[in-house]
C-alpha positions as semicolon CSV with decimal commas, in nm:
position;residue;x (nm);y (nm);z (nm)
1;X;-5,299;-2,090;0,203
2;X;-5,062;-2,376;0,285
3;X;-4,972;-2,335;0,651
4;X;-4,797;-2,671;0,667
5;X;-4,474;-2,515;0,538
6;X;-4,433;-2,269;0,827
7;X;-4,103;-2,300;1,015
8;X;-4,096;-1,969;1,204
9;X;-4,365;-1,765;1,380
10;X;-4,304;-1,405;1,489
11;X;-4,563;-1,208;1,681
12;X;-4,594;-0,863;1,828
13;X;-4,700;-0,845;2,193
14;X;-4,926;-0,548;2,279
15;X;-5,249;-0,549;2,081
16;X;-5,154;-0,884;1,929
17;X;-5,051;-1,172;2,156
18;X;-5,150;-0,982;2,470
19;X;-5,516;-0,901;2,540
20;X;-5,621;-0,559;2,667
21;X;-5,545;-0,676;3,022
22;X;-5,182;-0,728;2,909
23;X;-5,214;-1,104;2,954
24;X;-5,097;-1,403;2,748
25;X;-5,362;-1,675;2,729
26;X;-5,308;-2,018;2,881
27;X;-5,408;-2,162;2,545
28;X;-5,108;-1,997;2,380
29;X;-4,864;-2,178;2,608
30;X;-5,038;-2,507;2,526
31;X;-5,006;-2,434;2,156
32;X;-4,641;-2,341;2,201
33;X;-4,563;-2,692;2,321
34;X;-4,713;-2,830;2,003
35;X;-4,523;-2,579;1,792
36;X;-4,197;-2,684;1,955
37;X;-4,269;-3,051;1,897
38;X;-4,322;-2,971;1,528
39;X;-3,991;-2,786;1,507
40;X;-4,141;-2,440;1,462
41;X;-3,924;-2,152;1,589
42;X;-4,104;-1,881;1,789
43;X;-4,005;-1,514;1,798
44;X;-4,158;-1,254;2,029
45;X;-4,111;-0,912;1,868
46;X;-4,211;-0,601;2,061
47;X;-4,141;-0,239;2,136
48;X;-4,128;-0,346;2,499
49;X;-3,815;-0,380;2,703
50;X;-3,652;-0,725;2,685
51;X;-3,708;-0,791;3,056
52;X;-4,077;-0,706;3,024
53;X;-4,119;-0,947;2,732
54;X;-3,961;-1,243;2,907
55;X;-4,165;-1,169;3,218
56;X;-4,482;-1,210;3,010
57;X;-4,344;-1,527;2,850
58;X;-4,165;-1,664;3,156
59;X;-4,261;-2,033;3,109
60;X;-4,100;-2,043;2,761
61;X;-3,836;-1,768;2,785
62;X;-3,546;-2,010;2,735
63;X;-3,701;-2,165;2,424
64;X;-3,765;-1,856;2,211
65;X;-3,599;-1,567;2,035
66;X;-3,684;-1,218;2,158
67;X;-3,673;-0,904;1,945
68;X;-3,704;-0,614;2,190
69;X;-3,715;-0,234;2,170
70;X;-3,865;-0,249;1,819
71;X;-3,566;-0,436;1,678
72;X;-3,281;-0,258;1,854
73;X;-3,203;-0,571;2,059
74;X;-3,228;-0,943;1,978
75;X;-3,181;-1,202;2,252
76;X;-3,188;-1,578;2,305
77;X;-3,155;-1,738;2,648
78;X;-3,014;-1,412;2,791
79;X;-2,752;-1,413;2,515
80;X;-2,726;-1,092;2,316
81;X;-2,740;-1,167;1,944
82;X;-2,748;-0,812;1,811
83;X;-2,788;-0,452;1,920
84;X;-2,845;-0,145;1,706
85;X;-2,775;0,159;1,918
86;X;-2,787;0,538;1,893
87;X;-2,458;0,725;1,945
88;X;-2,440;0,969;2,235
89;X;-2,424;1,282;2,019
90;X;-2,747;1,183;1,842
91;X;-2,905;1,088;2,173
92;X;-2,834;1,431;2,323
93;X;-2,965;1,602;2,011
94;X;-3,288;1,402;2,034
95;X;-3,324;1,486;2,402
96;X;-3,312;1,856;2,319
97;X;-3,581;1,811;2,054
98;X;-3,812;1,593;2,261
99;X;-3,796;1,816;2,570
100;X;-3,989;2,078;2,373
101;X;-4,287;1,843;2,323
102;X;-4,528;1,979;2,581
103;X;-4,742;1,729;2,770
104;X;-4,510;1,441;2,677
105;X;-4,284;1,209;2,877
106;X;-3,947;1,094;2,746
107;X;-3,795;0,752;2,819
108;X;-3,439;0,647;2,748
109;X;-3,445;0,278;2,662
110;X;-3,104;0,148;2,764
111;X;-2,960;-0,199;2,738
112;X;-2,951;-0,239;3,117
113;X;-3,277;-0,065;3,199
114;X;-3,513;0,219;3,114
115;X;-3,461;0,573;3,245
116;X;-3,713;0,848;3,315
117;X;-3,715;1,176;3,495
118;X;-3,970;1,233;3,773
119;X;-4,302;1,256;3,589
120;X;-4,511;1,156;3,890
121;X;-4,649;0,830;4,024
122;X;-4,937;0,805;3,776
123;X;-4,694;0,790;3,488
124;X;-4,470;0,541;3,668
125;X;-4,770;0,314;3,726
126;X;-4,849;0,315;3,353
127;X;-4,488;0,306;3,232
128;X;-4,386;0,014;3,454
129;X;-4,618;-0,221;3,263
130;X;-4,374;-0,202;2,971
131;X;-4,046;-0,162;3,159
132;X;-3,961;-0,430;3,414
133;X;-3,631;-0,261;3,501
134;X;-3,609;0,116;3,526
135;X;-3,455;0,405;3,717
136;X;-3,580;0,756;3,788
137;X;-3,299;1,007;3,729
138;X;-3,266;1,384;3,773
139;X;-3,148;1,444;3,416
140;X;-3,162;1,202;3,122
141;X;-2,865;1,377;2,964
142;X;-2,646;1,255;3,250
143;X;-2,704;0,884;3,180
144;X;-2,369;0,764;3,043
145;X;-2,317;0,411;3,175
146;X;-2,552;0,233;2,936
147;X;-2,614;0,171;2,566
148;X;-2,880;0,394;2,406
149;X;-3,118;0,160;2,220
150;X;-3,398;0,408;2,155
151;X;-3,592;0,702;2,288
152;X;-3,961;0,646;2,353
153;X;-4,200;0,938;2,391
154;X;-4,545;0,913;2,547
155;X;-4,830;1,156;2,490
156;X;-5,164;1,058;2,639
157;X;-5,353;1,269;2,385
158;X;-5,223;1,054;2,098
159;X;-4,886;0,990;1,937
160;X;-5,003;1,008;1,577
161;X;-5,155;1,354;1,619
162;X;-4,936;1,518;1,883
163;X;-4,591;1,361;1,837
164;X;-4,538;1,238;1,482
165;X;-4,590;1,577;1,307
166;X;-4,320;1,733;1,528
167;X;-4,068;1,453;1,468
168;X;-4,129;1,324;1,115
169;X;-3,853;1,554;0,981
170;X;-3,604;1,313;1,143
171;X;-3,708;1,024;0,915
172;X;-3,428;1,092;0,666
173;X;-3,172;0,960;0,916
174;X;-3,361;0,784;1,195
175;X;-3,648;0,544;1,244
176;X;-3,948;0,748;1,361
177;X;-4,219;0,503;1,449
178;X;-4,565;0,546;1,600
179;X;-4,571;0,221;1,793
180;X;-4,899;0,259;1,982
181;X;-5,183;0,500;2,046
182;X;-4,976;0,707;2,288
183;X;-4,621;0,596;2,198
184;X;-4,363;0,710;1,944
185;X;-4,011;0,566;1,920
186;X;-3,690;0,719;1,784
187;X;-3,410;0,478;1,697
188;X;-3,135;0,389;1,449
189;X;-3,258;0,336;1,092
190;X;-3,178;-0,035;1,109
191;X;-3,350;-0,078;1,445
192;X;-3,678;-0,224;1,328
193;X;-3,851;-0,558;1,371
194;X;-3,820;-0,644;1,003
195;X;-3,442;-0,612;0,993
196;X;-3,405;-0,806;1,319
197;X;-3,636;-1,081;1,192
198;X;-3,441;-1,102;0,867
199;X;-3,123;-1,175;1,064
200;X;-3,297;-1,459;1,246
201;X;-3,438;-1,597;0,921
202;X;-3,093;-1,601;0,762
203;X;-2,932;-1,755;1,071
204;X;-3,187;-2,039;1,069
205;X;-3,208;-2,074;0,686
206;X;-3,576;-1,986;0,685
207;X;-3,741;-1,801;0,398
208;X;-4,027;-1,548;0,406
209;X;-4,240;-1,824;0,246
210;X;-4,181;-2,030;0,560
211;X;-4,259;-1,748;0,802
212;X;-4,581;-1,643;0,977
213;X;-4,608;-1,296;1,133
214;X;-4,873;-1,121;1,344
215;X;-4,900;-0,750;1,416
216;X;-5,129;-0,458;1,488
217;X;-4,940;-0,129;1,469
218;X;-4,698;0,074;1,257
219;X;-4,389;-0,068;1,428
220;X;-4,489;-0,405;1,277
221;X;-4,487;-0,291;0,914
222;X;-4,128;-0,390;0,832
223;X;-4,183;-0,729;0,997
224;X;-4,493;-0,784;0,783
225;X;-4,271;-0,751;0,479
226;X;-4,057;-1,045;0,590
227;X;-4,337;-1,304;0,575
228;X;-4,563;-1,447;0,308
229;X;-4,808;-1,535;0,586
230;X;-4,846;-1,188;0,740
231;X;-5,159;-1,145;0,953
232;X;-5,316;-0,818;1,065
233;X;-5,520;-0,836;1,382
234;X;-5,884;-0,733;1,355
235;X;-5,795;-0,444;1,588
236;X;-5,494;-0,341;1,377
237;X;-5,407;0,007;1,252
238;X;-5,527;0,068;0,892
239;X;-5,165;0,081;0,771
240;X;-5,108;-0,275;0,896
241;X;-5,430;-0,403;0,742
242;X;-5,328;-0,248;0,410
243;X;-4,991;-0,424;0,394
244;X;-5,075;-0,762;0,554
245;X;-5,153;-1,054;0,324
246;X;-5,411;-1,201;0,562
247;X;-5,628;-1,109;0,861
248;X;-5,721;-1,278;1,185
249;X;-5,941;-1,216;1,489
250;X;-5,868;-0,944;1,745
251;X;-5,623;-0,981;2,031
252;X;-5,916;-1,013;2,273
253;X;-6,057;-1,297;2,064
254;X;-5,730;-1,495;2,051
255;X;-5,652;-1,411;1,689
256;X;-5,293;-1,538;1,714
257;X;-5,398;-1,862;1,882
258;X;-5,671;-1,915;1,621
259;X;-5,421;-1,914;1,335
260;X;-5,158;-2,111;1,525
261;X;-5,415;-2,386;1,581
262;X;-5,488;-2,393;1,208
263;X;-5,119;-2,409;1,130
264;X;-5,063;-2,695;1,374
265;X;-5,356;-2,886;1,223
266;X;-5,218;-2,832;0,873
267;X;-4,876;-2,961;0,975
268;X;-5,020;-3,267;1,149
269;X;-5,241;-3,341;0,847
270;X;-4,943;-3,339;0,612
271;X;-4,743;-3,548;0,859
272;X;-5,012;-3,814;0,885
273;X;-5,044;-3,827;0,504
274;X;-4,668;-3,876;0,468
């Protein structure tokens, strides 16, 4: 494993860079400074809303790329690089389908903000961790002044068991992705982290052999395929562990930071030899 050749690092947020308290470690920000000095490009790739991601990474938000909403939006320094949206007709069709999922909450992930109906304060308290900007509306079907990036559905009993079986029939034309224990996302077929990362690789003339990726859940699978150095977290879903080329420690044991330190050491070793 020759980590000295890495030019781009892309990491998921929840369950990967963030610990279970939804925090980024101080050590990561220290390592980021070293990465920058070595010319390594950093990409935060998450199912979270863009504004939530940059809030977590506030000290470095102007120095990174951000892939948000599972690949539906790519940003750099508040500049929109790409969006992959759902058309209104499809959006309304999906609303009709998802309303029949009992015990579930539906979120419209718009470009400007997230939208929910009134599901009660307990849900808002949980939901607002992932959505920095949001609005409670009477009817999601009446939201027309925004771009539809994706629909997220939450079921506290478990997305894989209670949501995916009811929505997997949509996979022939949409991306149906279990993105967390209680989350499932519906989006355009090209709205995935792998496709978004590929665009950034091509823009920066970086190959998969020069890319390091970290992930823990099914919405990271396409991104794993864009990197030779793909790392599954110790706490990762079995599907991620099966496809990743390598493994690292859990998110609570600084698995991302552990490998970044090794990569920095490898780069410095080669530099001193040269």
